[in-house]
Coordinates of C-alpha atoms and ligand atoms in Angstrom, one line a residue:
X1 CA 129.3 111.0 134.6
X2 CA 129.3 113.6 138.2
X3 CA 133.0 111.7 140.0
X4 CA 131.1 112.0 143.1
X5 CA 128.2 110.0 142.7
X6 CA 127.7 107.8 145.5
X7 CA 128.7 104.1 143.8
X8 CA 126.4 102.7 141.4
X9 CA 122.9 102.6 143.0
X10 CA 121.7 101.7 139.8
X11 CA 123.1 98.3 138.3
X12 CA 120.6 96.0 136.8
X13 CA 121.6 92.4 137.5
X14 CA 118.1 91.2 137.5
X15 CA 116.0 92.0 134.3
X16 CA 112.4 90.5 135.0
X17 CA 109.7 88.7 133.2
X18 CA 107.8 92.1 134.0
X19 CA 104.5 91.6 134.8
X20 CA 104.0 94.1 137.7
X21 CA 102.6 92.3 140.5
X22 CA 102.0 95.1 143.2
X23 CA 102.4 93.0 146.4
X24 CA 105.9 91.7 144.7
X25 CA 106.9 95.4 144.3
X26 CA 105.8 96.7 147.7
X27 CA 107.6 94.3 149.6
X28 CA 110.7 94.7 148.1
X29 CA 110.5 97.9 148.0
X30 CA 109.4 97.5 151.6
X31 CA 112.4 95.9 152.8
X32 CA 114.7 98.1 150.5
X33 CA 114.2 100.6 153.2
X34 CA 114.2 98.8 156.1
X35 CA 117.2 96.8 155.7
X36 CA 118.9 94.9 153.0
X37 CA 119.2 91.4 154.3
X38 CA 117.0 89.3 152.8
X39 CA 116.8 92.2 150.0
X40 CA 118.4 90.0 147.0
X41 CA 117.0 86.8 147.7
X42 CA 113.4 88.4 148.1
X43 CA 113.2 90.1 145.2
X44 CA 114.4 87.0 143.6
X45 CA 111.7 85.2 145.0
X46 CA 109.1 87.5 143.8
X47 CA 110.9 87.6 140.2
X48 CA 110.2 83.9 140.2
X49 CA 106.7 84.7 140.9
X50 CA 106.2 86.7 138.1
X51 CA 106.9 90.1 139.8
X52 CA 109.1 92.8 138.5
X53 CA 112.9 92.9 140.0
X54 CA 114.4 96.7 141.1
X55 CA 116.8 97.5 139.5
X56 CA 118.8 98.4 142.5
X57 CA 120.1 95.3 143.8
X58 CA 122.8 94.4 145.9
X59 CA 125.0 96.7 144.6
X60 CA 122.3 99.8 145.5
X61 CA 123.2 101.8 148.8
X62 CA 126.0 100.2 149.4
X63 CA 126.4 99.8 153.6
X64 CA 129.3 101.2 155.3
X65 CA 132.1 98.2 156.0
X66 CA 131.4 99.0 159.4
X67 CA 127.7 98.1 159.6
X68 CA 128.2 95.0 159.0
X69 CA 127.3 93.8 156.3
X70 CA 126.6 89.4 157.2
X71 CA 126.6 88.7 152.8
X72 CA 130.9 90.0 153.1
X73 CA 131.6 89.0 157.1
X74 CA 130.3 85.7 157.0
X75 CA 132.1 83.1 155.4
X76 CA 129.7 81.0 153.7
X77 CA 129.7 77.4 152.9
X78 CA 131.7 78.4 149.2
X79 CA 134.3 79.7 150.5
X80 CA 135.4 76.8 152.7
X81 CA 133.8 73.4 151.3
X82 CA 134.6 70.8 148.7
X83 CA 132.6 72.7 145.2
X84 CA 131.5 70.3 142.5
X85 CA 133.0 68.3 139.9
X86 CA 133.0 68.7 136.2
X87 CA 129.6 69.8 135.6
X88 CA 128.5 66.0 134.1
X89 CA 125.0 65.5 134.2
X90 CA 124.8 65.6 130.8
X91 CA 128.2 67.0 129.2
X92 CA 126.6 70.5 128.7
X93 CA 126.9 73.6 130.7
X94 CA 123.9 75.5 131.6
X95 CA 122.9 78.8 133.3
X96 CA 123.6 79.4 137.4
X97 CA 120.3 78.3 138.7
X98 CA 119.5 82.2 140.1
X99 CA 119.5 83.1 136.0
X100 CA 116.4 80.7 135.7
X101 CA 114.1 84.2 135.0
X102 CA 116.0 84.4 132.0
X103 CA 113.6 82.7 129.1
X104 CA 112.2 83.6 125.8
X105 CA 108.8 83.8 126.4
X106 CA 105.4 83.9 124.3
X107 CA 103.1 86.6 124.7
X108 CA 100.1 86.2 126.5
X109 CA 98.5 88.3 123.8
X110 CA 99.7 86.7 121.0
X111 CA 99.8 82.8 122.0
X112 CA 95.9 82.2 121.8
X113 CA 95.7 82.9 118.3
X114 CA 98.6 82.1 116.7
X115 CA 99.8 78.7 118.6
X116 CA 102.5 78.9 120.4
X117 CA 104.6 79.9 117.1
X118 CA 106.9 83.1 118.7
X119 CA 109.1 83.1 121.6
X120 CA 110.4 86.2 122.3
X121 CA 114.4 87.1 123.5
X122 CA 114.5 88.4 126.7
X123 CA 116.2 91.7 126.0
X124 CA 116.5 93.2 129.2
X125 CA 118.6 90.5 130.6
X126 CA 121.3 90.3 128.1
X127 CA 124.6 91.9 127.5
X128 CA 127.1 92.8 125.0
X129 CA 125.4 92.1 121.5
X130 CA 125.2 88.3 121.4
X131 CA 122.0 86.7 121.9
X132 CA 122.5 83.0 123.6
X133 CA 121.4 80.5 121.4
X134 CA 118.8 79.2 124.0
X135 CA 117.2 82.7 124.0
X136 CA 117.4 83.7 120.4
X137 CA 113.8 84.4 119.6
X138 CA 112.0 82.2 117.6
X139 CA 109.3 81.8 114.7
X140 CA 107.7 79.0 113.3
X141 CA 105.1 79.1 111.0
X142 CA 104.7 75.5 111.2
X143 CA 106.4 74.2 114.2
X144 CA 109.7 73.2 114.1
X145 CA 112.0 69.8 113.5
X146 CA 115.0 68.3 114.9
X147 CA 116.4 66.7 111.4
X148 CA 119.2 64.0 111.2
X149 CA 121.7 66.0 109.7
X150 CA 123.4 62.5 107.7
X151 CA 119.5 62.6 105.5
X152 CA 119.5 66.1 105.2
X153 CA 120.0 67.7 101.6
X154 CA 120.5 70.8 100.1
X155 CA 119.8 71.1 96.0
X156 CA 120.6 73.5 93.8
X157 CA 118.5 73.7 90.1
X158 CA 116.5 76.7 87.7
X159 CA 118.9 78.5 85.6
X160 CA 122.0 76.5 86.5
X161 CA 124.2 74.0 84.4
X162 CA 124.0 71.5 86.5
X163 CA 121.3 70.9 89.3
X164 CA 123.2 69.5 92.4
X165 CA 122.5 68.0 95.5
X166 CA 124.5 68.1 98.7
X167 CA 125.2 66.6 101.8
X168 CA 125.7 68.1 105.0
X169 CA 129.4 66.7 104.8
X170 CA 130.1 68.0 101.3
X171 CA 128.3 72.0 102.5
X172 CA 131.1 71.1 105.4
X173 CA 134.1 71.1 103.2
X174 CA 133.9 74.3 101.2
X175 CA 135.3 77.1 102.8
X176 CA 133.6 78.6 105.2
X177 CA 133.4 82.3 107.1
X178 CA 131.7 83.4 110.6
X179 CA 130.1 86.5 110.4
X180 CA 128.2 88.7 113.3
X181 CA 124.8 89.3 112.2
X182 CA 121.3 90.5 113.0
X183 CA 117.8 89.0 112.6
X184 CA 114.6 90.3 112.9
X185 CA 111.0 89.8 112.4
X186 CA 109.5 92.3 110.1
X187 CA 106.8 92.0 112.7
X188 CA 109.1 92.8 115.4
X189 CA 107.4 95.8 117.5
X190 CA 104.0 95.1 115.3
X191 CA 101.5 95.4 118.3
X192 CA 102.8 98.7 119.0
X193 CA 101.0 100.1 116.1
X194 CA 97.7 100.1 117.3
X195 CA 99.2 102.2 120.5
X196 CA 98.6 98.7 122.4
X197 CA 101.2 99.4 125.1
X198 CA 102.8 95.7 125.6
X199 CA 104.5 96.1 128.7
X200 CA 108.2 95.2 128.3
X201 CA 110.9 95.3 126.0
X202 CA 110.9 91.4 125.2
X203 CA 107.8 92.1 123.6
X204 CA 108.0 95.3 122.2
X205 CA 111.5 94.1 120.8
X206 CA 112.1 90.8 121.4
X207 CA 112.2 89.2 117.6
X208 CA 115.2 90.5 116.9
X209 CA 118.9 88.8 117.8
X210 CA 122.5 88.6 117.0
X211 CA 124.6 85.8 117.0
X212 CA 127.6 84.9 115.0
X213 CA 126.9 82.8 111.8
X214 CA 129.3 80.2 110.3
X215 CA 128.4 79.0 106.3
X216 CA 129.6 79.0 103.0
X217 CA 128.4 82.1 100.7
X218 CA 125.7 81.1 98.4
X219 CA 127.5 82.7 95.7
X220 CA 130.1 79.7 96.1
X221 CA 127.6 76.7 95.7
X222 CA 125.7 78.6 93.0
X223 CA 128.7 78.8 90.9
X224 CA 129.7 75.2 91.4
X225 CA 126.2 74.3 89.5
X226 CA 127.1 76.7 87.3
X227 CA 124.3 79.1 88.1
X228 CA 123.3 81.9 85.3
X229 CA 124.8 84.8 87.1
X230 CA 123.9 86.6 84.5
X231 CA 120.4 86.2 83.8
X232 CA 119.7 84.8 87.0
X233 CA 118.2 87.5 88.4
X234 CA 116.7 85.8 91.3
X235 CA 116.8 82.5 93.4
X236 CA 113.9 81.1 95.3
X237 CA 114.5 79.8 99.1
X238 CA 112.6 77.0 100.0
X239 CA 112.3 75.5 103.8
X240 CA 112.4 71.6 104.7
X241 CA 109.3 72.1 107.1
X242 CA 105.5 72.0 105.8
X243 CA 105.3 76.2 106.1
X244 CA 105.7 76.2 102.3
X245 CA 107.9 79.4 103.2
X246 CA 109.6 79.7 99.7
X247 CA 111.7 83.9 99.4
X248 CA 112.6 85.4 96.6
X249 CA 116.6 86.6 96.8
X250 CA 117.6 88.9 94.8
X251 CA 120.9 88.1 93.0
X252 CA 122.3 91.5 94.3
X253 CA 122.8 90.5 97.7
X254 CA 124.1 86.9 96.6
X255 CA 126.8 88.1 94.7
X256 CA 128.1 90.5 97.5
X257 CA 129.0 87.2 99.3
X258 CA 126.8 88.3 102.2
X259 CA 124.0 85.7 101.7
X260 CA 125.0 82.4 103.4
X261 CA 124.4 79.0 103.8
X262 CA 124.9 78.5 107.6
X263 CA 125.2 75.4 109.4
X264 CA 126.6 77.3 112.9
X265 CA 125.5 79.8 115.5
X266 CA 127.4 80.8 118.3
X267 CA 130.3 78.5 117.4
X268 CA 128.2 75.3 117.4
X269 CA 126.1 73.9 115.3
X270 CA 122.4 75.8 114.7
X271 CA 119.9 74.9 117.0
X272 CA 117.2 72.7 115.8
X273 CA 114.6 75.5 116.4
X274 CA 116.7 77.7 114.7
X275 CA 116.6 76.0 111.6
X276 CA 119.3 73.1 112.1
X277 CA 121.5 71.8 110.0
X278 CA 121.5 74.2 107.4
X279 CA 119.6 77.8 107.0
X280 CA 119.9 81.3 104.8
X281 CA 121.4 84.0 106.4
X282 CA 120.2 87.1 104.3
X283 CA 122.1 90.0 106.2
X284 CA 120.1 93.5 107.0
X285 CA 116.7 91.2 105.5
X286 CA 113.6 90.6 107.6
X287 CA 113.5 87.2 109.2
X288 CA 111.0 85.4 107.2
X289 CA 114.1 85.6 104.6
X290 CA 116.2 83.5 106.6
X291 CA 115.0 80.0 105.8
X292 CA 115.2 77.5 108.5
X293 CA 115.8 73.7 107.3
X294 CA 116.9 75.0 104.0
X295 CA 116.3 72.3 101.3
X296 CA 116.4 73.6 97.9
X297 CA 117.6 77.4 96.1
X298 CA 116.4 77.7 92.8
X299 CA 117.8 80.2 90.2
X300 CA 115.3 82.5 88.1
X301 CA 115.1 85.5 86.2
X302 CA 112.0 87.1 87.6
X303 CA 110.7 87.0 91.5
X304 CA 108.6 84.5 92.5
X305 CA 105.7 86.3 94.2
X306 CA 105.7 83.7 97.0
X307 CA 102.6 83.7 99.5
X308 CA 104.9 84.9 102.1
X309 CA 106.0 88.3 99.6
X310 CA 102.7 88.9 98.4
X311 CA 100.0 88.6 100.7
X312 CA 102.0 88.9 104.4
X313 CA 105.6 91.1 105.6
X314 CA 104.4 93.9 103.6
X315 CA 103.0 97.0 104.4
X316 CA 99.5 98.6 104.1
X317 CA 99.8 101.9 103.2
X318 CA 97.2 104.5 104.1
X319 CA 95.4 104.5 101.6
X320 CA 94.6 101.3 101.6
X321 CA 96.9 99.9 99.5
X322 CA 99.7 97.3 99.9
X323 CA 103.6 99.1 99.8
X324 CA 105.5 96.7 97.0
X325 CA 107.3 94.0 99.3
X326 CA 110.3 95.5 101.0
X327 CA 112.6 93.8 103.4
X328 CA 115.2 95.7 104.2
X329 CA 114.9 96.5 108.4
X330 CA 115.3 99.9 108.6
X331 CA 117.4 101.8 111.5
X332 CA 116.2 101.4 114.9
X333 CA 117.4 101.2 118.2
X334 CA 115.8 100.4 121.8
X335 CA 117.0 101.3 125.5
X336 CA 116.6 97.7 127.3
X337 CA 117.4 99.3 130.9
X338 CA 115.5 100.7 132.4
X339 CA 112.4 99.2 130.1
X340 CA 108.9 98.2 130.6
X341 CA 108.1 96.6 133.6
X342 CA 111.8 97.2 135.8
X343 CA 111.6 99.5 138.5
X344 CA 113.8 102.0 140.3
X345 CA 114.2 101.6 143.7
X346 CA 116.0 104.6 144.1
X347 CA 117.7 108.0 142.5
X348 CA 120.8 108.6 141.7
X349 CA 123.0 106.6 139.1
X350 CA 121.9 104.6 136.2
X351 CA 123.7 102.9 133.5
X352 CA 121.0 103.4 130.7
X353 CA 122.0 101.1 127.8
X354 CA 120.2 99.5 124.7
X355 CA 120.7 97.9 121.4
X356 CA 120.5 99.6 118.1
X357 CA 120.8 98.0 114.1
X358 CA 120.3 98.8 110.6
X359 CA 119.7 96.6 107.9
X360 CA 121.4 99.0 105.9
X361 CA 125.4 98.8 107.7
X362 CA 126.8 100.2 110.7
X363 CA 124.9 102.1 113.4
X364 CA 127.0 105.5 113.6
X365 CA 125.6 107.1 116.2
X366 CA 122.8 106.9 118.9
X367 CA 121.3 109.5 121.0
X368 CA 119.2 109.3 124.4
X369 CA 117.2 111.8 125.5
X370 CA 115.5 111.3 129.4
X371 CA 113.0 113.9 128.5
X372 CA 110.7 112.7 126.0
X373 CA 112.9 113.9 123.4
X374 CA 113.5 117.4 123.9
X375 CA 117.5 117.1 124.9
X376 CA 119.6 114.3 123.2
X377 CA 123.0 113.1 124.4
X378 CA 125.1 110.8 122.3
X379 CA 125.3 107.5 123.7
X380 CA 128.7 105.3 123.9
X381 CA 129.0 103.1 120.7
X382 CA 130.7 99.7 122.3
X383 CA 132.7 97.9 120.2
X384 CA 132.6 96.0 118.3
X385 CA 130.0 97.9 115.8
X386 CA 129.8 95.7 113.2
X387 CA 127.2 96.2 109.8
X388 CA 123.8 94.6 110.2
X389 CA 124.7 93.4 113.6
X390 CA 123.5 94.8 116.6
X391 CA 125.5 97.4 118.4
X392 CA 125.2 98.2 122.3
X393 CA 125.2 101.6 123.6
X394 CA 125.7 103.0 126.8
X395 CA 124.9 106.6 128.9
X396 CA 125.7 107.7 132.3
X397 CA 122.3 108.9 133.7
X398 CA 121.5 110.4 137.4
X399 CA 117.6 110.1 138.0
X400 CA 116.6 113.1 140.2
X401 CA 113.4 110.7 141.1
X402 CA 111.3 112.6 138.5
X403 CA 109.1 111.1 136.4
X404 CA 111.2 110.8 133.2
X405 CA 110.8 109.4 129.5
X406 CA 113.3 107.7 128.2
X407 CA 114.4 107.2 124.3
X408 CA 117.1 106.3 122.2
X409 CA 117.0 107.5 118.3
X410 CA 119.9 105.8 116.0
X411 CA 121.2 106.9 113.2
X412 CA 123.3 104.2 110.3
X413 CA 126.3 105.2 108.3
X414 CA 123.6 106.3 105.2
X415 CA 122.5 109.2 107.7
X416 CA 119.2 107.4 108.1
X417 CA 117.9 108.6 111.7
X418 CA 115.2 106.8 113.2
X419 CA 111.5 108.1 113.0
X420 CA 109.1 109.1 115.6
X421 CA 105.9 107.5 115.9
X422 CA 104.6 110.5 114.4
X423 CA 106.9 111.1 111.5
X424 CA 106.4 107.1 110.9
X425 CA 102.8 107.5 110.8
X426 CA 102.7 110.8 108.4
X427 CA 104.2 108.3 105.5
X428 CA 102.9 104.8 106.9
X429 CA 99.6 105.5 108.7
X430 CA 98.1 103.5 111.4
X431 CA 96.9 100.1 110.4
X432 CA 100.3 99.1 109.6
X433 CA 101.4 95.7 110.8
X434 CA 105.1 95.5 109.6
X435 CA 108.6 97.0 110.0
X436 CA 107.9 99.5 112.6
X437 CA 111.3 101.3 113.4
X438 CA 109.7 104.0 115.3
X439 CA 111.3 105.8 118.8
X440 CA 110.5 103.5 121.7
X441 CA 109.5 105.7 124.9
X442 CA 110.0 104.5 128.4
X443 CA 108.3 106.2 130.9
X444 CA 110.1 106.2 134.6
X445 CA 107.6 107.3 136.8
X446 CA 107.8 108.6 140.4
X447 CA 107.6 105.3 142.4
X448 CA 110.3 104.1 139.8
X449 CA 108.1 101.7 138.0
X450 CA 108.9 102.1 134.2
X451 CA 106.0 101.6 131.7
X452 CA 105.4 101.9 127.6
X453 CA 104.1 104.8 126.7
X454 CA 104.1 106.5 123.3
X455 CA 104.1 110.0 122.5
X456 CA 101.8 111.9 120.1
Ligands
MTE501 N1 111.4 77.0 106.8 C1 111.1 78.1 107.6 N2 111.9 79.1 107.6 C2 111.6 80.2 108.3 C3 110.3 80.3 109.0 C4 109.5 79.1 109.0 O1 108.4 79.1 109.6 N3 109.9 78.1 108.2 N4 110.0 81.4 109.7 C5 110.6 82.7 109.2 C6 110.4 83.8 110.0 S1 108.9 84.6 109.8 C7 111.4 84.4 110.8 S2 111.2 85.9 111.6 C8 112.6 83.7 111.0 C9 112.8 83.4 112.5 O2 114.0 82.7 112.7 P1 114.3 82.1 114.2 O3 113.2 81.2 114.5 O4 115.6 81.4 114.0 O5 114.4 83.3 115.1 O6 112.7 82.4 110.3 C10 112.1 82.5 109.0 N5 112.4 81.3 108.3
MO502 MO1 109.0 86.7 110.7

C-alpha cells in the first residue's frame, strides 16, 4: 500500500444487481463531479432501479471538514429522537432497509428454460466468508418443501445389521459438531464455457457458498445399524422431494467423519429451501451431493449409477466422450470487487478482494494480477482459512484510470494452481458444461465500468 494515498476513494459499500443501465451511470457519475450531496442516496436510487452502483461512495473524495460537509454538520433526526423498540414485527431481525439490493437472484438467461429452479448468491455484496442464510444460493430440481420436522424420518438399511429409522429428536441427541464448509454447483460458472460473457459475478459465481454446518457424522448413525464398514463400499443418498436425486457416497469420505447429517446452518436450524430439517453435507463434493430433505442412506458394495451420476454433473470430453463421474470441485478462486457490472468512479485506491476454495483442503495461496496475467502479487489470506471452506483474500490496488484486467489464480495445499481458460480447454475442450475452475478476468475499462471478458 503507497502511506500517502489520499484516503480510500475506493470502498465498495454498494455491490449492485449489475445490469448497466447508462442513464443510471451517467447521472451518478454526473453528480460525482459536481457535488456529492445527493451522491449516496442517488446512486441508491438508481441501484434500486436496476442500475449499477460506483464503487466510490461516500467514502470517495473525501471533502475537507471545512467545506462543509451537511451529511457530518447537521444533526439529523437519529441523533436526537426517540429510535425504535425491540425490532417486534415478527420476532426476527432482518436487513437495514438501504441493503434491500442485496438478493439472490435468477438469471434472466437461465429462468425461461429451466423454471425458476436457481437463485444465485450475490457475491459482490458479501463479506468475510459466510454466506447469509437468506442468500445462500439455491437449486432445486423439483422445487422445494417446508416439512414438519416432528413427521420427518431419516432410515438407514442395505448392508447394515439393523435397518433403522429416526426422528428428528433422536438425529438431535447424538453428538453433534459445526463445521465451516463450502458448496457448490458443479455447474457453477457453466455458461462461461461457451465464452457467453454473463455480466456479473453472481452469475458467473454465484452457486457456490459457505456457511457453518451443525450434524452428526454419518459414520456415527451407520455404525449404530451396524453398517458393513467393511464391505460397504458405498451408500446411496436419497432426497424427501419428487427429484428422485438419489448419490452415490463413497465410504472413503464417510469414514473420515467429514460427511454429515446436518440439521443447522448458520447456528439455526437449515432453511427450508436449503433442505430443512435434515441434509448431507459431503465436504469439497459438488452440490448435487448434498441431499436436501434427506430421507433414507442405504449401504452397498458397488455404486449405484444414479441418473444424476450418469447421465448429468459429468463432463464431456472432447472427443466426445463422457469423463467417468467426478465430483471433487477443483481449486478456484474469483475477485468479487471490482466484478462485472460495478464501476469506478475514480482512480486511486482500491481494496480488490475475492473468494477462493478447493474441494481438495486449504487454499494456500492466491495471486492477483491487474494486467491480464502478466504480473502476479500474492494476495492477503484472511483468517480463518479453513479446508473446503471458502477463504477471502485481499490486495491493495491503485488504479492509474487505465483500462485494466483483473484476475485472481489460487493455489490449495496439494500445489494444485488454478487453470486458464486455455490450459482448461487443452484437456477439457469447449462443449463442457461442468466444473469449470478456470481464471476469471475482469476487465476495468477507462470510464471505470468493469465487464467479463475472457482471454484467449
Ligand atoms: N433432494 C434434493 N437434494 C438436492 C437437490 C435437489 O433438487 N433435491 N439439488 C442438488 C443440487 S444440484 C445442488 S447444487 C445442491 C444445492 O443446494 P442449495 O439449494 O442448498 O444451495 O443441492 C443438491 N441436493
Ligand atoms: Mo447442482
Amino acid at each position: 500500500m503507497t502511506p500517502d494515498h489520499p484516503a480510500s476513494s475506493g470502498r465498495v459499500k454498494k455491490a449492485p444487481e449489475n445490469f448497466l443501465s447508462r442513464e443510471g451511470i451517467k447521472q451518478v457519475w454526473a453528480e460525482s463531479k459536481s457535488g456529492r450531496r445527493d451522491f449516496i442516496r442517488n446512486a441508491f436510487a438508481a441501484a434500486a432501479a436496476g442500475a449499477a452502483v460506483p464503487l466510490a461512495t461516500a467514502q470517495g473524495n473525501p471533502v475537507p471538514a471545512e467545506g462543509g460537509d451537511p451529511n457530518i454538520l447537521n444533526l439529523p433526526e437519529h441523533a436526537t429522537g426517540l429510535g425504535l423498540g425491540v425490532a417486534q414485527d415478527d420476532g426476527y431481525g432482518k436487513p437495514s432497509k438501504y441493503e434491500r439490493n442485496v438478493q439472490r437472484r435468477q438469471s434472466p438467461g437461465l429462468t425461461q428454460t429451466t423454471q425458476a429452479s436457481v437463485s444465485f448468491a450475490p457475491l459482490q455484496s458479501l463479506f468475510g466468508i459466510v454466506t447469509p442464510s437468506g442468500l445462500h444460493f439455491e437449486r432445486h430440481h423439483q422445487g422445494w418443501w417446508d416439512i414438519d420436522p416432528s413427521k420427518h424420518r431419516f432410515m438407514i438399511n442395505g448392508m447394515v445389521k439393523k435397518p433403522m429409522v429416526f426422528t428428528m429428536d433422536e438425529i438431535m441427541r447424538l453428538p453433534a459438531v459445526s463445521r465451516f464448509h463450502f458448496i457448490e454447483c458443479g455447474a457453477n460458472t457453466a455458461v462461461d464455457w461457451g465464452n457467453v460473457a454473463v455480466p456479473t459475478v453472481q452469475y458467473t459465481h454465484g452457486m457456490v457458498s459457505c456457511s457453518e454446518f451443525t450434524g452428526v457424522p454419518l459414520i456415527t448413525l451407520l455404525e449404530l445399524a451396524g453398517a458393513d464398514l467393511k464391505n460397504g463400499k458405498f451408500v446411496l443418498a436419497e432426497g424427501g422431494d419428487g427429484s428422485a436425486m438419489t448419490r452415490t457416497i463413497p465410504m472413503s469420505l464417510i469414514l473420515s467423519g467429514e460427511v454429515l447429517v446436518a440439521y443447522g446452518q448458520n447456528g439455526e436450524m437449515l432453511r427450508p429451501e436449503n433442505g430443512y430439517p435434515l441434509r448431507l453435507i459431503v465436504p469439497g463434493i459438488q452440490g448435487v451431493s448434498w441431499v436436501k430433505w434427506l430421507r433414507r442412506v442405504e449401504v452397498g458394495d458397488q455404486p449405484y449409477a444414479a441418473k444424476d451420476e450418469a447421465i448429468h454433473y459429468i463432463d464431456l470430453m472432447p472427443d466426445g466422450k463422457h469423463r467417468q463421474y467426478s465430483g471433487i470441485q477443483e481449486c478456484k478462486s474469483v475477485v468479487t470487487t471490482p466484478s462485472g457490472g460495478q464501476v469506478l468512479l475514480d482512480k486511486g485506491f482500491y481494496n480488490i478482494t475475492g473468494l477462493a476454495w478447493s474441494g481438495k483442503g486449504k487454499i494456500k495461496r492466491v495471486d492477483v494480477s491487474v494486467d491480464g496475467g502478466r504480473n502476479w502479487r500474492a494476495a492477503r489470506l484472511e483468517t480463518p482459512v479453513l479446508s473446503k471452506a471458502l477463504t477471502r483474500f485481499n490486495l491493495d490496488w491503485v488504479w492509474d484510470g487505465k483500462p485494466a484486467i483483473i484476475q485472481s489464480r489460487a493455489q490449495d495445499d496439494t500445489g494444485f494452481v488454478q487453470p486458464t481458460y486455455q490450459q482448461l480447454r487443452a484437456v477439457r475442450g469447449t462443449r463442457s458444461i461442468y466444473h469449470n475452475n478456470a481464471i476469471q478476468s475482469w476487465l476495468v475499462q477507462e470510464n471505470g465500468e468493469v465487464k467479463n471478458v475472457q482471454l484467449s
